[in-house]
Every structure is written in structure tokens, then in C-alpha cells.
Amino acid sequence: MKKTGKSGKRHNKFLASLLALIVLLAACSSQGGDNAPDSRQKEAVQTEETSAETAATDEIRMDGQLTGDMLMQPSGDTEGEAADPDGYSQEPLEVHYIDVGQGSATLLKSGRHAMLIDTGDSDQGTKIQLYLTKQGVENLDYLVLTHPDADHIGGAPVIITKFGIGQLFLSNYEKDNKTTQKVRDAMQYKGLTASDCQVGDTYTLGNASFTILAPVKEYADSNNASIVIMVQNGNNRFLFTGDCEAEAEADLIASGADLSADVYLAGHHGSDTASSQAFMDAVSPSYAVISCGEGNSYGHPHAEVLNRFRSMGIQVFRTDEQGSVVAESDGTGITWNCAPSETWQTGERTKNAQTGAENAETQPANETPIQETDTAAVQDKPATQQSDAVTLPAQEQKPVVADETPQAGNYIGNRNNGKLHKASCSYLPDPQNQVPFTTREEAVAAGYDDPCKRCNP
């Protein structure tokens, strides 16, 4: 019988030890793999963190200064603000008709986007600045100065200086006076140049948009050269015509543009040189806003215009009576911060009213004369008032002012707005605002180079 030697036992022990070592090393390797992520996992985590940081940076940028690309989105592209399936705006459009006295300034807001149309007179710039700041406006996507009259651009230097402006639109009519020079100085200070303003161009304002409709040609006066804008938010439309008068209104109608609007900012502050019947038929608004100053020397709004609005069933809002008027559009309907005015009070003054004589024939505040052919409007009055009401045709309702022309001077300048009148004009400013001149040349040399359209000095 063969015996096993010591060397064989030692060999078996070695194999057993080697096997145990292999098992132990395998267990350690498995435990280490469970605790350490591989390189691909590390890259994935780093990529995700980088994306989050980028997104946060973009969000901060969107809340700060607007970039040029964001301000000039083509029509229909509202980056970052999706419209609902029906095509209506999810962010409401706010339209603030700011009370700036005898002038005009309108703020439009859609989400974080803002636009200002006109800036009132020079004494209104700071007031508008504070109003915009209170509304949370830090930058303006657009500033539109419809035409270079002081009561529309006077406050622009303050606005240009205090706010970031994406694009500035100016009328193609130029004036050379102190007011326009201050605007140019402010533009130069901010390195701002006017954008090309072409009829038919459309721009976005948040979920809303606006289209340039006029001027359709060159005009010999600043009023008719006003930039005309149609703002659209869903199904709601807002029309701004600056100080366009009957001539420019007729050209707008002839251009074939769709002028229909829900809200119309009354042209030329409710003057009878604007808002012609043909134009109002084309616009056919439900609401009109009149921006004018209480007791202004022009008699705005004129009885003829109020006549027309009332006979057409247009509801009227007035800054001279109600202060700043705010409309909010959700794309399907419009709500207001106040009820429509019911006074129908003209700004025109009768000779009797000025001299303090009894004026039994003066219309009560709520009885602006209605044309005899306007049966529906007359029926709106109580029966007891129909028999007593004076129903003269609207075109005969002209202001009659007291015969208080200066003793010297054939021409009268208006120190408030630089307009020049003949001494016999029925639209002379109040005596304290009159500057008499012997000759027209003398008046023009003094800066009164904007002739009154009524008397054409």
C-alpha cells in the first residue's frame, strides 16, 4: 500500500489558500464598484448642472435690460409667451390713457413688454416717468412720437433719459424749435437713433401687435403728418391717429386700410378738425377716449365731435373729467377702470358765458345738441327735455369767444404751444397766454411758427 508524503499535503494547503485569496479579492472589487460612479455618470451630472446654471442666467437676463432681438420680433412670433389654441392672448393688454392735461400720452403693456405713444407737454415728463415706474415699467420696447407738436413730444427728453428704449419712431415732418432740439439732445445723450417708419410694417408687443397705417404721403403741416397706429390684441383693436385732421383721414380711407377698431383715441383731442363723419363710419368704434385738459383754451372737445359720437352710440371716456383712463383687453373683450362719461359737456364757450351774462340758451351739461335727423339719439332724452332742447345742426356749433383782442397787434401767439393766430381768430388762447405781434414775420422770428388751422395767419 502506497503512502502519501508530506509534500502532497503542503500542495493541497497551498491550493486552498490561493482559492480563498481569489474569493476575497473578488468580494473587495465588487464592493468598490458599488461605491464609485463611472466617468459617464460624472459627465451626465456635470452637463445637467451646467444646463441649470444657463437657464438661471437666461431667466435673469429676461428680467433685466431687453435685448434688440427681443424687441424686434416679427409679427406672429411671441418668443417665450405662448398663445392659447384659440389665438387669444394669455397676457392681457393694458392701455393707459394717461392724464397729461392738454396733450396726449398712452402706455400699452402686454406682460413684461411696454410701449409709449406720445409724451405730453414738457411739464408732463416727470409725471409720466413716475406713472410708468408705478406700473413696473423699467424699459420701453417702443417709443412712438406721432408728430413734433409740443403737447405730444414735450415730455420725451425725460422718458428717453430715464428709460431704456428699444425702438424710437418719429414722424417724417420736422420742426426746428426748442422742444424738438431737446428731444434730439436726449437722443444723442443716449445714443438713440430713430427707426425707419414704413406704412404696413407690423411689430409685436408681447402677445399683441401693432401696424403702421400712416402717414401715407408727405403733408405741409405737422398734424396731418402724424404717425397712425392700429394695435391688435386677439379680436380687440385700438386706433391711434395723433392729431390727424380731415385731409389725412380721407387719405387713410382711400388707402384701403382696415380702420375698424373697438377703441378710438379721438384725433386732435376731440377737435372738429378731426373725427370726420366719413372717418368715423370707417372706424365704427364702440368706445372713444378724449385726451384733453380741463378748461383748455381750444374748447376741446368740440360740440360737433361729441354730437357725432353720441349719435353713433359711441361711449366716451375723458381725461379732463375722469383722469387717467385704463382699458384692459383679454383678446375677446375690454374692461375699463371707470364708467363712461355722461356729461357730453363741450369745451367750447359761449360769448354769454365769458362775459358773465345770463345764458338761458346755453345747453345743460348733459345735453350736447343732437342733429334733428338723429331720431334715435333724441329719443334717449327724457320727454320733458325734447321740447326745450335746441337742436341746431352740429356744424353750426362753433365757439364764440369774448371780443377781448389785444389793443395792439395783428397776430397773436399762444405761449403754451407756439401756435400763431390772427387777432380776429375765434380760437385765441386765454388772455394771459396771448403774445401780440405787429407782423407775421415778427411772430415767426420769435418762434411762433405753427399757424392755426382755423384762421390760417
Coordinates of N, CA and C in Angstrom, one line a residue, residues 292-414:
C292 N -57.7 115.5 -23.2 CA -57.6 117.0 -23.3 C -57.5 117.5 -21.9
G293 N -57.2 118.8 -21.8 CA -57.1 119.4 -20.5 C -58.4 120.1 -20.0
E294 N -58.6 120.1 -18.8 CA -59.8 120.7 -18.2 C -59.7 122.2 -18.5
G295 N -60.8 122.8 -19.1 CA -60.8 124.2 -19.3 C -59.8 124.7 -20.3
N296 N -59.4 123.9 -21.2 CA -58.3 124.2 -22.2 C -58.8 125.4 -23.1
S297 N -57.9 126.1 -23.6 CA -58.2 127.3 -24.4 C -58.7 127.0 -25.8
Y298 N -58.7 125.8 -26.2 CA -59.1 125.4 -27.6 C -60.6 125.0 -27.6
G299 N -61.2 124.8 -26.5 CA -62.6 124.4 -26.5 C -62.7 122.9 -26.8
H300 N -61.7 122.1 -26.6 CA -61.8 120.7 -26.8 C -62.4 120.0 -25.6
P301 N -63.3 119.1 -25.8 CA -63.8 118.6 -27.1 C -64.9 119.5 -27.7
H302 N -64.9 119.5 -29.0 CA -65.9 120.4 -29.7 C -67.2 119.7 -29.8
A303 N -68.3 120.5 -29.8 CA -69.6 120.0 -29.8 C -69.9 119.2 -31.0
E304 N -69.4 119.5 -32.1 CA -69.6 118.8 -33.3 C -69.2 117.3 -33.2
V305 N -68.0 117.1 -32.6 CA -67.5 115.8 -32.4 C -68.3 115.0 -31.4
L306 N -68.6 115.7 -30.3 CA -69.5 115.0 -29.3 C -70.8 114.6 -29.9
N307 N -71.4 115.5 -30.7 CA -72.6 115.2 -31.4 C -72.5 113.9 -32.2
R308 N -71.4 113.8 -32.9 CA -71.2 112.7 -33.8 C -71.0 111.4 -33.0
F309 N -70.2 111.5 -32.0 CA -70.0 110.3 -31.1 C -71.4 109.8 -30.5
R310 N -72.1 110.8 -30.0 CA -73.4 110.4 -29.3 C -74.4 109.8 -30.3
S311 N -74.5 110.4 -31.5 CA -75.4 109.9 -32.5 C -75.1 108.6 -33.0
M312 N -73.8 108.2 -32.9 CA -73.3 106.9 -33.3 C -73.3 105.8 -32.2
G313 N -73.8 106.3 -31.0 CA -73.8 105.3 -29.9 C -72.5 105.0 -29.3
I314 N -71.5 105.9 -29.5 CA -70.1 105.6 -29.0 C -70.0 106.0 -27.6
Q315 N -69.5 105.2 -26.7 CA -69.3 105.5 -25.3 C -68.0 106.3 -25.2
V316 N -68.0 107.4 -24.4 CA -66.9 108.3 -24.4 C -66.3 108.3 -23.0
F317 N -65.0 108.3 -23.0 CA -64.2 108.5 -21.8 C -63.3 109.7 -21.9
R318 N -63.1 110.5 -20.9 CA -62.4 111.8 -21.0 C -61.4 112.0 -19.9
T319 N -60.2 112.3 -20.2 CA -59.2 112.5 -19.2 C -59.4 113.8 -18.5
D320 N -60.1 114.8 -19.1 CA -60.3 116.1 -18.4 C -61.3 116.0 -17.3
E321 N -62.2 114.9 -17.4 CA -63.2 114.7 -16.4 C -62.9 113.5 -15.5
Q322 N -62.2 112.5 -16.0 CA -62.0 111.3 -15.2 C -60.6 110.9 -14.9
G323 N -59.6 111.8 -15.3 CA -58.2 111.5 -15.0 C -57.7 110.4 -16.0
S324 N -56.7 109.7 -15.6 CA -56.2 108.6 -16.4 C -57.2 107.5 -16.6
V325 N -57.4 107.1 -17.8 CA -58.4 106.1 -18.2 C -57.6 104.8 -18.6
V326 N -58.0 103.7 -18.1 CA -57.3 102.4 -18.4 C -58.3 101.4 -18.9
A327 N -57.9 100.8 -20.1 CA -58.7 99.7 -20.7 C -57.8 98.5 -20.6
E328 N -58.5 97.3 -20.4 CA -57.8 96.1 -20.3 C -58.5 95.1 -21.3
S329 N -57.7 94.5 -22.2 CA -58.2 93.6 -23.2 C -57.6 92.2 -23.0
D330 N -58.5 91.2 -23.0 CA -58.1 89.8 -22.9 C -58.1 89.2 -24.3
G331 N -58.3 90.0 -25.3 CA -58.4 89.4 -26.6 C -59.8 89.2 -27.1
T332 N -60.8 89.1 -26.2 CA -62.2 88.9 -26.6 C -63.1 90.0 -26.1
G333 N -62.7 90.7 -25.1 CA -63.5 91.8 -24.5 C -62.6 92.8 -23.9
I334 N -63.2 94.0 -23.5 CA -62.5 95.1 -23.0 C -63.2 95.6 -21.7
T335 N -62.4 95.7 -20.6 CA -62.9 96.3 -19.4 C -62.2 97.6 -19.1
W336 N -62.9 98.4 -18.3 CA -62.4 99.8 -18.0 C -62.3 100.0 -16.5
N337 N -61.4 101.0 -16.2 CA -61.3 101.3 -14.7 C -62.3 102.3 -14.3
C338 N -63.2 102.8 -15.2 CA -64.2 103.7 -14.8 C -65.4 103.6 -15.8
A339 N -66.5 104.2 -15.4 CA -67.7 104.2 -16.3 C -67.5 105.3 -17.3
P340 N -68.2 105.1 -18.5 CA -68.1 106.2 -19.5 C -68.7 107.5 -18.9
S341 N -68.1 108.6 -19.5 CA -68.7 109.9 -19.1 C -70.1 110.1 -19.6
E342 N -70.9 110.8 -18.9 CA -72.3 111.0 -19.3 C -72.6 112.5 -19.3
T343 N -71.6 113.3 -19.3 CA -71.9 114.8 -19.2 C -72.1 115.3 -20.6
W344 N -71.4 114.8 -21.6 CA -71.5 115.3 -23.0 C -71.2 116.8 -23.0
Q345 N -70.4 117.3 -22.1 CA -70.1 118.7 -22.0 C -69.0 119.1 -23.0
T346 N -69.3 120.0 -23.8 CA -68.3 120.6 -24.7 C -67.4 121.5 -24.0
G347 N -66.2 121.6 -24.6 CA -65.2 122.6 -24.0 C -65.4 124.0 -24.6
E348 N -66.2 124.1 -25.6 CA -66.4 125.4 -26.2 C -67.2 126.3 -25.3
R349 N -66.9 127.6 -25.4 CA -67.5 128.6 -24.5 C -68.3 129.6 -25.3
T350 N -69.5 130.0 -24.8 CA -70.3 131.0 -25.5 C -69.9 132.4 -25.1
K351 N -70.2 133.3 -25.8 CA -69.9 134.7 -25.5 C -70.6 135.1 -24.2
N352 N -71.8 134.7 -24.0 CA -72.5 135.0 -22.8 C -71.8 134.4 -21.5
A353 N -71.3 133.2 -21.7 CA -70.6 132.5 -20.6 C -69.4 133.3 -20.2
Q354 N -68.7 133.8 -21.2 CA -67.4 134.5 -21.0 C -67.7 135.9 -20.3
T355 N -68.7 136.6 -20.7 CA -68.9 137.9 -20.2 C -69.7 137.9 -18.9
G356 N -70.2 136.7 -18.5 CA -70.9 136.5 -17.3 C -72.4 136.9 -17.4
A357 N -72.9 137.2 -18.6 CA -74.3 137.5 -18.7 C -75.1 136.2 -18.6
E358 N -76.4 136.4 -18.4 CA -77.3 135.3 -18.3 C -77.3 134.6 -19.7
N359 N -77.2 133.2 -19.6 CA -77.2 132.4 -20.8 C -78.2 131.4 -20.8
A360 N -79.5 131.8 -20.9 CA -80.6 130.8 -20.8 C -80.5 129.9 -22.0
E361 N -79.9 130.2 -23.1 CA -79.9 129.4 -24.2 C -78.7 128.4 -24.2
T362 N -77.8 128.5 -23.2 CA -76.7 127.6 -23.0 C -77.2 126.2 -22.7
Q363 N -76.7 125.2 -23.4 CA -77.1 123.8 -23.2 C -76.7 123.3 -21.8
P364 N -77.5 122.6 -21.1 CA -77.1 121.9 -19.8 C -76.0 121.0 -20.1
A365 N -75.2 120.6 -19.1 CA -74.0 119.8 -19.3 C -74.3 118.5 -20.0
N366 N -75.5 117.9 -19.8 CA -75.8 116.6 -20.3 C -76.6 116.7 -21.6
E367 N -76.6 117.9 -22.3 CA -77.4 118.0 -23.5 C -76.6 118.6 -24.6
T368 N -75.5 118.0 -25.0 CA -74.8 118.4 -26.2 C -75.9 118.3 -27.4
P369 N -76.0 119.4 -28.2 CA -77.0 119.4 -29.2 C -76.9 118.2 -30.2
I370 N -78.0 117.6 -30.5 CA -78.1 116.5 -31.4 C -78.7 116.9 -32.7
Q371 N -78.2 116.5 -33.8 CA -78.8 116.8 -35.1 C -80.3 116.4 -35.2
E372 N -81.1 117.1 -35.8 CA -82.5 116.8 -35.9 C -82.7 115.5 -36.6
T373 N -81.8 115.1 -37.5 CA -82.0 113.8 -38.2 C -81.7 112.6 -37.4
D374 N -81.1 112.9 -36.2 CA -80.7 111.7 -35.3 C -81.8 111.4 -34.4
T375 N -82.8 110.7 -34.9 CA -84.0 110.4 -34.1 C -83.7 109.6 -32.9
A376 N -82.9 108.6 -33.1 CA -82.6 107.6 -32.0 C -81.9 108.3 -30.9
A377 N -81.0 109.2 -31.2 CA -80.3 109.9 -30.1 C -81.2 110.8 -29.3
V378 N -82.1 111.5 -30.1 CA -83.1 112.4 -29.4 C -84.0 111.6 -28.5
Q379 N -84.4 110.4 -28.9 CA -85.3 109.6 -28.1 C -84.6 109.1 -26.8
D380 N -83.3 109.2 -26.7 CA -82.6 108.8 -25.5 C -82.9 109.9 -24.4
K381 N -83.3 111.1 -24.7 CA -83.5 112.1 -23.7 C -84.9 112.0 -23.1
P382 N -85.1 112.4 -21.9 CA -86.4 112.4 -21.3 C -87.4 113.2 -22.1
A383 N -88.6 112.8 -22.1 CA -89.6 113.5 -22.9 C -89.8 115.0 -22.6
T384 N -89.6 115.3 -21.3 CA -89.7 116.7 -20.9 C -88.6 117.6 -21.4
Q385 N -87.5 117.0 -21.9 CA -86.4 117.8 -22.4 C -86.4 117.9 -23.9
Q386 N -87.1 117.0 -24.6 CA -87.1 117.1 -26.0 C -87.7 118.4 -26.5
S387 N -88.8 118.9 -25.9 CA -89.4 120.0 -26.4 C -88.6 121.3 -26.2
D388 N -87.8 121.3 -25.2 CA -87.0 122.5 -24.8 C -85.6 122.5 -25.5
A389 N -85.1 121.3 -25.9 CA -83.7 121.2 -26.4 C -83.6 122.0 -27.7
V390 N -82.4 122.7 -27.8 CA -82.0 123.4 -29.0 C -81.4 122.3 -29.9
T391 N -81.9 122.1 -31.1 CA -81.4 121.0 -32.0 C -80.8 121.6 -33.2
L392 N -79.8 122.5 -33.1 CA -79.2 123.0 -34.2 C -78.3 122.0 -34.9
P393 N -78.1 122.0 -36.2 CA -77.1 121.1 -36.8 C -75.8 121.2 -36.2
A394 N -75.0 120.1 -36.1 CA -73.8 120.0 -35.4 C -72.8 121.0 -36.0
Q395 N -72.8 121.2 -37.3 CA -71.8 122.0 -37.9 C -72.0 123.5 -37.6
E396 N -73.1 123.9 -37.0 CA -73.3 125.3 -36.6 C -72.8 125.5 -35.2
Q397 N -72.4 124.5 -34.5 CA -72.0 124.7 -33.1 C -70.5 125.1 -33.1
K398 N -70.3 126.4 -33.3 CA -68.9 126.9 -33.3 C -68.7 127.8 -32.0
P399 N -67.5 127.8 -31.5 CA -67.2 128.5 -30.3 C -67.3 130.0 -30.6
V400 N -67.9 130.8 -29.7 CA -68.0 132.2 -29.8 C -67.3 132.8 -28.5
V401 N -66.2 133.4 -28.7 CA -65.5 133.9 -27.5 C -65.6 135.4 -27.4
A402 N -65.3 135.9 -26.2 CA -65.5 137.4 -26.0 C -64.5 138.2 -26.8
D403 N -65.0 139.4 -27.2 CA -64.2 140.3 -28.1 C -63.2 140.9 -27.2
E404 N -62.1 140.2 -26.8 CA -61.1 140.7 -26.0 C -59.7 140.6 -26.6
T405 N -59.6 141.1 -27.9 CA -58.3 141.0 -28.6 C -57.5 142.1 -28.0
P406 N -56.1 142.0 -28.1 CA -55.3 143.0 -27.5 C -55.4 144.3 -28.3
Q407 N -55.1 145.4 -27.7 CA -55.3 146.7 -28.3 C -54.3 146.9 -29.4
A408 N -53.1 146.3 -29.3 CA -52.1 146.4 -30.3 C -51.7 145.0 -30.8
G409 N -51.5 144.8 -32.1 CA -51.0 143.6 -32.6 C -52.0 142.9 -33.6
N410 N -51.6 142.6 -34.8 CA -52.4 141.9 -35.7 C -52.4 140.4 -35.6
Y411 N -51.3 139.9 -34.9 CA -51.2 138.4 -34.8 C -51.0 138.1 -33.3
I412 N -51.5 136.9 -32.9 CA -51.4 136.5 -31.5 C -50.7 135.2 -31.4
G413 N -49.7 135.1 -30.6 CA -49.0 133.8 -30.3 C -49.6 133.2 -29.1
N414 N -49.6 131.9 -29.1 CA -50.0 131.1 -27.9 C -48.8 130.7 -27.1

